[in-house]
Tab-separated table of C-alpha atoms and ligand atoms in Angstrom:
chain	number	residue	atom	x	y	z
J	1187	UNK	CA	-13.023	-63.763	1.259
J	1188	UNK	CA	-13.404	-61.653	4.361
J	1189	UNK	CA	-10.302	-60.416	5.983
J	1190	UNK	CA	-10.326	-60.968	9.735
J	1191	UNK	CA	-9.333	-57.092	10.223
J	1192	UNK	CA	-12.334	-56.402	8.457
J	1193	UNK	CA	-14.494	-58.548	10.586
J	1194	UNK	CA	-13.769	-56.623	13.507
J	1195	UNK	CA	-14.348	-53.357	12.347
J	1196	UNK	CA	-18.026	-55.190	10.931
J	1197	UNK	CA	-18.443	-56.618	14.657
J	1198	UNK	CA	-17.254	-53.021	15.837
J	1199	UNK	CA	-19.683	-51.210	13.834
J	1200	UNK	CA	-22.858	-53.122	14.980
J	1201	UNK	CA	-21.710	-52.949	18.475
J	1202	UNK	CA	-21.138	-49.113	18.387
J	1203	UNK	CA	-24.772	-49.042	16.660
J	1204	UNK	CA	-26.077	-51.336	18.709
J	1205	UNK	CA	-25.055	-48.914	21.697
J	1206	UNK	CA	-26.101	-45.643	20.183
J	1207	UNK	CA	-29.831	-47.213	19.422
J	1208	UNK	CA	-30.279	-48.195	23.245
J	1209	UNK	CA	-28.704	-44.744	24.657
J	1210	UNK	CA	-31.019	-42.859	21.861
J	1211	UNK	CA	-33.944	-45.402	23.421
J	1212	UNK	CA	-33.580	-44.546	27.115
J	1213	UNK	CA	-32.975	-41.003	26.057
J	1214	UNK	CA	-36.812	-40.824	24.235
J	1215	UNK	CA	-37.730	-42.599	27.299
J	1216	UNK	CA	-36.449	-40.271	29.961
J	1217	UNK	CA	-37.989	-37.156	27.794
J	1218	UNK	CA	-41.609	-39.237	27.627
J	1219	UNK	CA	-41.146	-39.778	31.637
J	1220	UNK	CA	-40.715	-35.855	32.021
J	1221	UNK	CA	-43.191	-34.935	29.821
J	1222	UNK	CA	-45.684	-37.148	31.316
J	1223	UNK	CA	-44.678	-36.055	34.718
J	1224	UNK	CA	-45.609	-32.341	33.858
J	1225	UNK	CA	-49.035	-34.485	32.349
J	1226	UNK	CA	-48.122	-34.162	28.825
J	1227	UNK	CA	-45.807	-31.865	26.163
J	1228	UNK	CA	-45.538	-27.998	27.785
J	1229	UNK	CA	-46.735	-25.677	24.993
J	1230	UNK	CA	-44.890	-21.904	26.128
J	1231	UNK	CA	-46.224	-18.638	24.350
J	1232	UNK	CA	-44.067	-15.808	23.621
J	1233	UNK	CA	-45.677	-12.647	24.354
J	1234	UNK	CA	-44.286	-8.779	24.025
J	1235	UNK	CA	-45.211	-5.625	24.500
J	1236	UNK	CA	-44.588	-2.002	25.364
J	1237	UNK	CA	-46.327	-1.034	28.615
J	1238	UNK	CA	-45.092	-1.223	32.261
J	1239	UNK	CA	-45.822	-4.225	34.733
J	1240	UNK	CA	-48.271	-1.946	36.359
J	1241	UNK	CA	-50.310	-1.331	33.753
J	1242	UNK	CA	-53.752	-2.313	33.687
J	1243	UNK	CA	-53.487	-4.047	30.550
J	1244	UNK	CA	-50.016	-5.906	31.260
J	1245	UNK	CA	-51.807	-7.267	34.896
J	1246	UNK	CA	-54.740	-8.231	32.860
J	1247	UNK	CA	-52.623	-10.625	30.432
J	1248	UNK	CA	-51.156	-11.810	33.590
J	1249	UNK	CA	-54.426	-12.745	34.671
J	1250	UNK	CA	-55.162	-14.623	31.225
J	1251	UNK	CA	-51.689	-16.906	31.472
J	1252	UNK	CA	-52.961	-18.058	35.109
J	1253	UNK	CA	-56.605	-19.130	33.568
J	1254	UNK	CA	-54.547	-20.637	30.419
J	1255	UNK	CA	-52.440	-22.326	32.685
J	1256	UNK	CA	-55.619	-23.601	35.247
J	1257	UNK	CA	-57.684	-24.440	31.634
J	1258	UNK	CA	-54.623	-26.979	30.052
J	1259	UNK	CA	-53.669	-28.392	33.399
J	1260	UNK	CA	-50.047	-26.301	33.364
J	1261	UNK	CA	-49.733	-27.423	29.807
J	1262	UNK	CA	-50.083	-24.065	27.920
J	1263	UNK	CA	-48.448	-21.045	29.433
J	1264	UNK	CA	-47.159	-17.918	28.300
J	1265	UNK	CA	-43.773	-16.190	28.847
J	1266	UNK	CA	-44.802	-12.553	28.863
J	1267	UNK	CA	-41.958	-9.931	27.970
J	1268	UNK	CA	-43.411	-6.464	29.202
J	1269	UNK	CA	-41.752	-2.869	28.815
J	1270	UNK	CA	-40.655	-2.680	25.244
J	1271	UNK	CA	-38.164	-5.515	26.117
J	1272	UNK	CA	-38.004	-7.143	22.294
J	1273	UNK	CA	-38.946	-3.843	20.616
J	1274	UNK	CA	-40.969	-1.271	19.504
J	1275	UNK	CA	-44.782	-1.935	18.742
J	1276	UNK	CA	-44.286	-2.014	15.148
J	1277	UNK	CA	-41.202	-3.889	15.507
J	1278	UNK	CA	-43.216	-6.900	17.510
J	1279	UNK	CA	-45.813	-6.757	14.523
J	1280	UNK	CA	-42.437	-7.500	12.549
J	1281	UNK	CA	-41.530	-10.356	14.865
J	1282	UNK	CA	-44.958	-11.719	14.817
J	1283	UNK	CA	-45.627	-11.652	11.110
J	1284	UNK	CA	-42.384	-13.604	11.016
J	1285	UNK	CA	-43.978	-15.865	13.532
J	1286	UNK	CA	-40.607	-15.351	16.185
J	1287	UNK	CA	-42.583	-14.764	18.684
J	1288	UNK	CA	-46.485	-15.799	19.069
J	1289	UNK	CA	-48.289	-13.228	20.615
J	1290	UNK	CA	-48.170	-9.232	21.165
J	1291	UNK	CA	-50.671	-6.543	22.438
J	1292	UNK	CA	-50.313	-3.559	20.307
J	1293	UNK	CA	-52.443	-0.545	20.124
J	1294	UNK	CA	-54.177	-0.300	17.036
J	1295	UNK	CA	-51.911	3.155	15.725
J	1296	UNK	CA	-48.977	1.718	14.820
J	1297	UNK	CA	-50.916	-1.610	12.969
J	1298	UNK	CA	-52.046	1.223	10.472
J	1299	UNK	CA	-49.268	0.390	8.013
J	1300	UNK	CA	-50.186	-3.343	7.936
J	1301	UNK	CA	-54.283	-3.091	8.287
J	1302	UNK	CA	-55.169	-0.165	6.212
J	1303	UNK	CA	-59.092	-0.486	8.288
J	1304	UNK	CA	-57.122	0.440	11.418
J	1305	UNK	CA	-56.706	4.194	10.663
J	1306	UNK	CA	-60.693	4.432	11.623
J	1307	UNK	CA	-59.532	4.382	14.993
J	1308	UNK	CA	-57.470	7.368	14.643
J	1309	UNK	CA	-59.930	9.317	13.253
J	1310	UNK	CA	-60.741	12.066	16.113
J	1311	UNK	CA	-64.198	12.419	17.645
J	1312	UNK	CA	-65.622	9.787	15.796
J	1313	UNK	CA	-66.737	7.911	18.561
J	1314	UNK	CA	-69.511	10.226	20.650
J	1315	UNK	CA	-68.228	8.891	24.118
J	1316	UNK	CA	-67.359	5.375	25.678
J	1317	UNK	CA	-70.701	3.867	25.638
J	1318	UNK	CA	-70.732	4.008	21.662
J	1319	UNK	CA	-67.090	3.208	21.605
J	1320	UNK	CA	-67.657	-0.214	23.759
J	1321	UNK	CA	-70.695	-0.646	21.208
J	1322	UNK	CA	-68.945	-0.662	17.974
J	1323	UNK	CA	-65.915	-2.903	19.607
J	1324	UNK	CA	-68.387	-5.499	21.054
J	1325	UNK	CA	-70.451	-5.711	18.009
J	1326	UNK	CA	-70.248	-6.678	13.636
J	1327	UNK	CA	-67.505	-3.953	13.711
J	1328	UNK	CA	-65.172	-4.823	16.124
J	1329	UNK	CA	-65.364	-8.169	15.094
J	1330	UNK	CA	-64.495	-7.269	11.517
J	1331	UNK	CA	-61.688	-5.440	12.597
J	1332	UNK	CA	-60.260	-8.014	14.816
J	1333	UNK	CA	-60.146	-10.605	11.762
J	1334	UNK	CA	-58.963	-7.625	9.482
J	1335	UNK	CA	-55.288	-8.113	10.055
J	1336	UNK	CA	-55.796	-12.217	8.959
J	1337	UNK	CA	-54.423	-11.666	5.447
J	1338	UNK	CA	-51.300	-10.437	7.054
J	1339	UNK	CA	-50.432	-12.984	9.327
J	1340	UNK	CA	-52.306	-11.658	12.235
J	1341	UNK	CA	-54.802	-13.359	14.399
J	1342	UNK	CA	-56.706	-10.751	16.555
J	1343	UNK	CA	-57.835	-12.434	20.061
J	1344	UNK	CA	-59.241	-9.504	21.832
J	1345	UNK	CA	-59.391	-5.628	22.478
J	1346	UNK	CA	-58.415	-3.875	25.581
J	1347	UNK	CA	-59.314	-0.683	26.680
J	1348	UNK	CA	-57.107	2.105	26.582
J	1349	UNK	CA	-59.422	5.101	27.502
J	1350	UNK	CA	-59.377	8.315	25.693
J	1351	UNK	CA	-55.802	9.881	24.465
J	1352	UNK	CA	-55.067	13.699	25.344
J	1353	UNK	CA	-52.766	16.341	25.131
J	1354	UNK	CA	-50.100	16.881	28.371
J	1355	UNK	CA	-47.347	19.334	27.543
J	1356	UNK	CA	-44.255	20.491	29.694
J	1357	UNK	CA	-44.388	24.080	29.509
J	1358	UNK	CA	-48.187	25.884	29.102
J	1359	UNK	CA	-51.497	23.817	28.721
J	1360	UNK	CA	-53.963	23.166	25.641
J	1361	UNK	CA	-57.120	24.873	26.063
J	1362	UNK	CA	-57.902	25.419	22.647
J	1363	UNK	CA	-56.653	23.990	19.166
J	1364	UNK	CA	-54.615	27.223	18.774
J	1365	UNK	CA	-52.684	26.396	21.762
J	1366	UNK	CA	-50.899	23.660	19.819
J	1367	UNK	CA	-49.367	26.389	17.248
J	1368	UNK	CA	-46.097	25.334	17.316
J	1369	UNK	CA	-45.638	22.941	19.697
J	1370	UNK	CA	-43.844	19.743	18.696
J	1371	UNK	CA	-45.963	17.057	19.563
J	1372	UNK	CA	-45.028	13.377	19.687
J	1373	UNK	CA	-47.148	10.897	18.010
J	1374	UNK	CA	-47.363	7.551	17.747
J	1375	UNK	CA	-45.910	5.470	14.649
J	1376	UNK	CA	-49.644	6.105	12.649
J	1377	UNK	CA	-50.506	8.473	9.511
J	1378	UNK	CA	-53.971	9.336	11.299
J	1379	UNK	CA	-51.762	10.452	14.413
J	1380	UNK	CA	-49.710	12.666	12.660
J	1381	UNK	CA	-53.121	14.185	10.467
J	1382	UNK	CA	-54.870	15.180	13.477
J	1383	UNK	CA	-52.048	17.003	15.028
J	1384	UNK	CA	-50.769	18.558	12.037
J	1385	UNK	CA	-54.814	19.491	11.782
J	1386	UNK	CA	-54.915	21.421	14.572
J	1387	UNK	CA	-51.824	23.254	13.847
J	1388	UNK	CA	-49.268	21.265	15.827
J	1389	UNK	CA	-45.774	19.717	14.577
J	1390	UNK	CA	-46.414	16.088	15.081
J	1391	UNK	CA	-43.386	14.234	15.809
J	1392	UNK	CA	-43.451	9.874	15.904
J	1393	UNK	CA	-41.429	8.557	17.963
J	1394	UNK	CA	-41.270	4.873	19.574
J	1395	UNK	CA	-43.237	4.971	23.011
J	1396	UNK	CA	-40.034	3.828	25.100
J	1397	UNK	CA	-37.787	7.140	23.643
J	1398	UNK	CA	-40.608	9.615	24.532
J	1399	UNK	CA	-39.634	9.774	28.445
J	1400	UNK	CA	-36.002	11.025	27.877
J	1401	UNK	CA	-37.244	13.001	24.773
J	1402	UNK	CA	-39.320	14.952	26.879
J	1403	UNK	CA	-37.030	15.452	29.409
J	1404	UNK	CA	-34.118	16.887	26.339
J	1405	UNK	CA	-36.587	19.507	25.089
J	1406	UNK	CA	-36.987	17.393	21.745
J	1407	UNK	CA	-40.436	17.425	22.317
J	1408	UNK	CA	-42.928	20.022	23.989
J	1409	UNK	CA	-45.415	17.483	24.715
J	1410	UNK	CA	-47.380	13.939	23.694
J	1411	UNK	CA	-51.163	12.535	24.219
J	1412	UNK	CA	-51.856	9.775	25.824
J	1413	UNK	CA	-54.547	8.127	28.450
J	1414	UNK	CA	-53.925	8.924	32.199
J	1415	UNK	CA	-52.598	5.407	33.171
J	1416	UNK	CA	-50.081	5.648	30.547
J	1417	UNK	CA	-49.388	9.121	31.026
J	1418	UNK	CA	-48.576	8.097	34.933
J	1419	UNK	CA	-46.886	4.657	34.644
J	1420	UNK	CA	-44.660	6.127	32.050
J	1421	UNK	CA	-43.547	8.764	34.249
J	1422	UNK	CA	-44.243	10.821	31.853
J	1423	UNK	CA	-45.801	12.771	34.536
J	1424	UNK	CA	-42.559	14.171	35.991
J	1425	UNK	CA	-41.559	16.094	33.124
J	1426	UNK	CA	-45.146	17.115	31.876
J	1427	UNK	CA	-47.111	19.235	34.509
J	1428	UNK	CA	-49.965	20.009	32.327
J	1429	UNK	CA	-52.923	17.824	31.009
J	1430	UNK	CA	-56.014	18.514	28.932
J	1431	UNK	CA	-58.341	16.153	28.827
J	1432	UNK	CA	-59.585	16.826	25.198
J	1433	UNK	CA	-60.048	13.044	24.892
J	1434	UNK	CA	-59.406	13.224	20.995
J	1435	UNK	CA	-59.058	9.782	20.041
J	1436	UNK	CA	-59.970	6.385	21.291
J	1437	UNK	CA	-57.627	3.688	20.296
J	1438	UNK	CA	-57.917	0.564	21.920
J	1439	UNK	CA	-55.058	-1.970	22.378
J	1440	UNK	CA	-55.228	-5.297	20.907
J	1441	UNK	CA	-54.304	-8.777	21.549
J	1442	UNK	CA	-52.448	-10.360	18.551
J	1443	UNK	CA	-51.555	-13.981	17.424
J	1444	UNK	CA	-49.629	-15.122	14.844
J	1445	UNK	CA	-51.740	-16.467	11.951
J	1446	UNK	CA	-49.187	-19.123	10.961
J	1447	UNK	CA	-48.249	-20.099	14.697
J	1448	UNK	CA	-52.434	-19.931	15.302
J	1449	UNK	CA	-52.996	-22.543	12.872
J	1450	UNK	CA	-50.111	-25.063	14.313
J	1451	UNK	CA	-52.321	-25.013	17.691
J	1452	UNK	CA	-54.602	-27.731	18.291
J	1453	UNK	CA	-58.388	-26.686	18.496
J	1454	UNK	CA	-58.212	-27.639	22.005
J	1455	UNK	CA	-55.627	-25.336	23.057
J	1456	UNK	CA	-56.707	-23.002	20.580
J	1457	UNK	CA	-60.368	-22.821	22.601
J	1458	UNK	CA	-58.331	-22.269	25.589
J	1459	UNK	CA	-56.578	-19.342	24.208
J	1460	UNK	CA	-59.590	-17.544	23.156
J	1461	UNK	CA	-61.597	-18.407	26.201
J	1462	UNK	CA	-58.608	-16.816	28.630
J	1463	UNK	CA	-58.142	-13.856	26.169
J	1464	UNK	CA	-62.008	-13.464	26.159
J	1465	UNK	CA	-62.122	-13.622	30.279
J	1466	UNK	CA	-59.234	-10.922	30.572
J	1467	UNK	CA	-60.676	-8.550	27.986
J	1468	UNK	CA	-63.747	-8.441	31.001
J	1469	UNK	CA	-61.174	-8.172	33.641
J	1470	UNK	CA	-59.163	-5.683	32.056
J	1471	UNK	CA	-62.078	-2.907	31.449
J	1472	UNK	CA	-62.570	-3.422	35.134
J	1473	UNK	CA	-58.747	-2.829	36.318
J	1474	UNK	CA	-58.918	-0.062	33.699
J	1475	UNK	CA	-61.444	2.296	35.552
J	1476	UNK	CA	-59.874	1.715	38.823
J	1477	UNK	CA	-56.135	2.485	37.297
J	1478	UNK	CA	-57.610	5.615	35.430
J	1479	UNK	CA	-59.353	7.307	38.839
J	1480	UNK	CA	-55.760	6.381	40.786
J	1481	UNK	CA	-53.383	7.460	38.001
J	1482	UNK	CA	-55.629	10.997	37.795
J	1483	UNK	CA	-55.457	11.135	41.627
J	1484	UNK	CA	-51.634	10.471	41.626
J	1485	UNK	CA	-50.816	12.822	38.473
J	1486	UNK	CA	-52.573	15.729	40.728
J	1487	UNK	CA	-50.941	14.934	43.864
J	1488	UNK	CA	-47.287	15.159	42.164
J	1489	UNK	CA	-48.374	18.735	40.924
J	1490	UNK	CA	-50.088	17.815	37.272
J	1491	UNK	CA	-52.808	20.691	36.717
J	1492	UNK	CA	-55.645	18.497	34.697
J	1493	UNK	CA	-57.553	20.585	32.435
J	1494	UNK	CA	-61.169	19.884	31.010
J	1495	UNK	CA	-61.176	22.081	28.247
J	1496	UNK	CA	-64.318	22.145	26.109
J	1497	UNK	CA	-64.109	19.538	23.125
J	1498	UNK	CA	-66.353	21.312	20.707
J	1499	UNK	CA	-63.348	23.687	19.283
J	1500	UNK	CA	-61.238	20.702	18.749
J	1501	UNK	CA	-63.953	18.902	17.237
J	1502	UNK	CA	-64.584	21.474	15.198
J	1503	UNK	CA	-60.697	22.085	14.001
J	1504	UNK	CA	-60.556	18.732	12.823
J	1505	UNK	CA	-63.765	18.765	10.623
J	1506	UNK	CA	-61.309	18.777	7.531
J	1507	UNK	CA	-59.705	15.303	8.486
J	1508	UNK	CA	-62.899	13.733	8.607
J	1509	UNK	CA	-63.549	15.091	5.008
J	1510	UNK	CA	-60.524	13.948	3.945
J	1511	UNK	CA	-60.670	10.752	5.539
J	1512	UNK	CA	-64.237	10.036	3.999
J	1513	UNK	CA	-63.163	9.957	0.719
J	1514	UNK	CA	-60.701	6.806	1.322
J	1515	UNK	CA	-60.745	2.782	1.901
J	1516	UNK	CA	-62.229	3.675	5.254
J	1517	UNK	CA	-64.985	6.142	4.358
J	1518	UNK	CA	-67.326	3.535	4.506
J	1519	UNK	CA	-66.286	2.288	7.948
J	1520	UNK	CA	-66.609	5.545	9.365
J	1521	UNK	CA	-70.198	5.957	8.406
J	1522	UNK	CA	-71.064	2.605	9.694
J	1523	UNK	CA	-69.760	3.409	13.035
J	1524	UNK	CA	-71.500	6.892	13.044
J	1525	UNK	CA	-74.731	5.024	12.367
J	1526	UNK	CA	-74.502	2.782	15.242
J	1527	UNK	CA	-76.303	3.922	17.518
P	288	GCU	C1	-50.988	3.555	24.801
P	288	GCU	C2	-51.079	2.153	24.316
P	288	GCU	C3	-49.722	1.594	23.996
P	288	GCU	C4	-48.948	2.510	23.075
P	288	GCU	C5	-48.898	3.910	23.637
P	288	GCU	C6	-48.201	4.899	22.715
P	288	GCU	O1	-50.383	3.584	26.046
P	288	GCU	O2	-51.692	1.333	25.290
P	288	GCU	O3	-49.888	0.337	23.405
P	288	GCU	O4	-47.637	2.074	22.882
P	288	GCU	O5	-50.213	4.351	23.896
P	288	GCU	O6	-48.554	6.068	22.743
P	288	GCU	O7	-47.305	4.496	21.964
């Protein structure tokens, strides 16, 4: 037989379940109302990266969130975290692989260590000028390379251009490879960064992009290589009063998604994605031009001296790299992208 305490606890418990199942209802309810409202679920991007707000390439992914946004009706967007704000480059690579955050524009250097076909990029004075450069990235190449970082959990949306990288120093300019005796050079996280320096006699020294300001300023360093807009919006300017455009290396930047989070998108949004990436990649070589003529201008006008020292000497000097990078995984790569013509 029943006791009648336990019948009111019974009566108790389906009330008390009864309740919780109609606030859980309304609660569903409400969220469907606001989701609807906004005209369906809000998917938000993570997106880091190193570079200032004024950078070409940072306005030009602000330019792909507003057509994302436009393209899903406000249902996609991206939260874009600029300036090194979660971490180094190879420490966003890290964070992407893990799939904490979705996106992240890297340059190609530090993604050596996790794409071995990278380092063709650092190779210096492989690429005869821009034209050939923008021919190799637009074509077979630069397609294989964009899908090349798949097996490790990177999904590879789109280049951006980051010019031609050379030399600016603090104390007496580079005119000729000898000029670099000596001189501690800093150098992105990359093995084919550190070759070519140490190939032309400097002391390359890798350092994380957001330390090299202050390193600069301390005397840890006597000087780095990067492309004007970078050299400018870094400041880097202030401290460095000498730059020779050697234009060594082009290394583009690159727009990275993670392979697991990739594959959780719809094909719908994941059309949309490309298509903005695509559209920016356009936009971006434009703002880059403009942003390299200004940044020169504005280096000069705070007392830079630019230099155009003759490239043939460097080339020259780093004849042995190419020999010694022709004999690895990416020997075959280079001679493809020699041959194109
Ligand atoms: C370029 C590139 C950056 C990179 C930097 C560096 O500015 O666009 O992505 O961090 O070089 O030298 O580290």
């Amino acid at each position: 037989m029943i006791s009648k305490g336990a019948s009111f606890f019974a009566v108790g418990l389906a009330t008390g379940l009864l309740i919780a199942t109609c606030a859980f209802a309304l609660l569903v309810r409400t969220q469907d109302a606001r989701q609807s409202d906004a005209g369906g679920a809000v998917t938000v991007l993570k997106l880091a990266h190193g570079l200032d707000e004024q950078h070409p390439v940072h306005r030009a992914m602000v330019y792909m969130n507003e057509l994302l946004q436009e393209k899903s009706g406000g249902t996609v967007h991206i939260d874009i975290y600029p300036s090194g704000q979660l971490g180094s480059e190879t420490e966003c690579i890290e964070q992407l692989q893990r799939g904490s955050i979705d996106m992240t524009k890297t340059s190609t250097a530090p993604l050596e260590s996790f794409t071995p076909e990278m380092a063709v990029f650092g190779v210096p004075y492989l690429f005869r000028d821009e034209e050939h450069f923008w021919k190799v990235l637009d074509g077979e190449i630069g397609d294989e390379l964009l899908r090349s970082g798949e097996a490790s959990g990177m999904h590879g949306l789109c280049y951006y251009d980051a010019g031609a990288r050379s030399f600016y120093t603090v104390d007496r300019p580079i005119l000729k490879p000898s000029d670099l005796d000596r001189l501690k050079i800093r150098v992105q996280e990359s093995d084919t960064a550190m070759t070519m320096v140490e190939t032309l006699g400097g002391q390359p020294t890798p350092m994380e992009f957001g330390e090299l300001f202050t390193s600069l300023q301390q005397g840890v360093v006597d000087g780095a290589e990067n492309n004007p807009p970078s050299f400018h919006t870094t400041r880097h300017s202030e401290v460095c009063k000498h730059y020779s455009l050697d234009e060594h290396t082009r290394v583009p930047d690159m727009l990275l998604f993670s392979q697991e989070k990739w594959q959780q998108l719809s094909p719908q949004v994941q059309q949309w994605v490309q298509e903005a990436a695509d559209a920016s990649s356009i936009r971006q070589r434009e703002l880059w031009k403009q942003k390299t003529a200004e940044s020169l201008a504005a280096v000069e006008a705070e007392g830079v001296t630019i230099y155009r020292p003759d490239k043939t000497p460097f080339a020259e000097a780093v004849q042995p790299m190419h020999a010694q990078y022709a004999g690895t995984q990416i020997g075959e790569l280079m001679r493809r992208i020699s041959e194109v013509e």
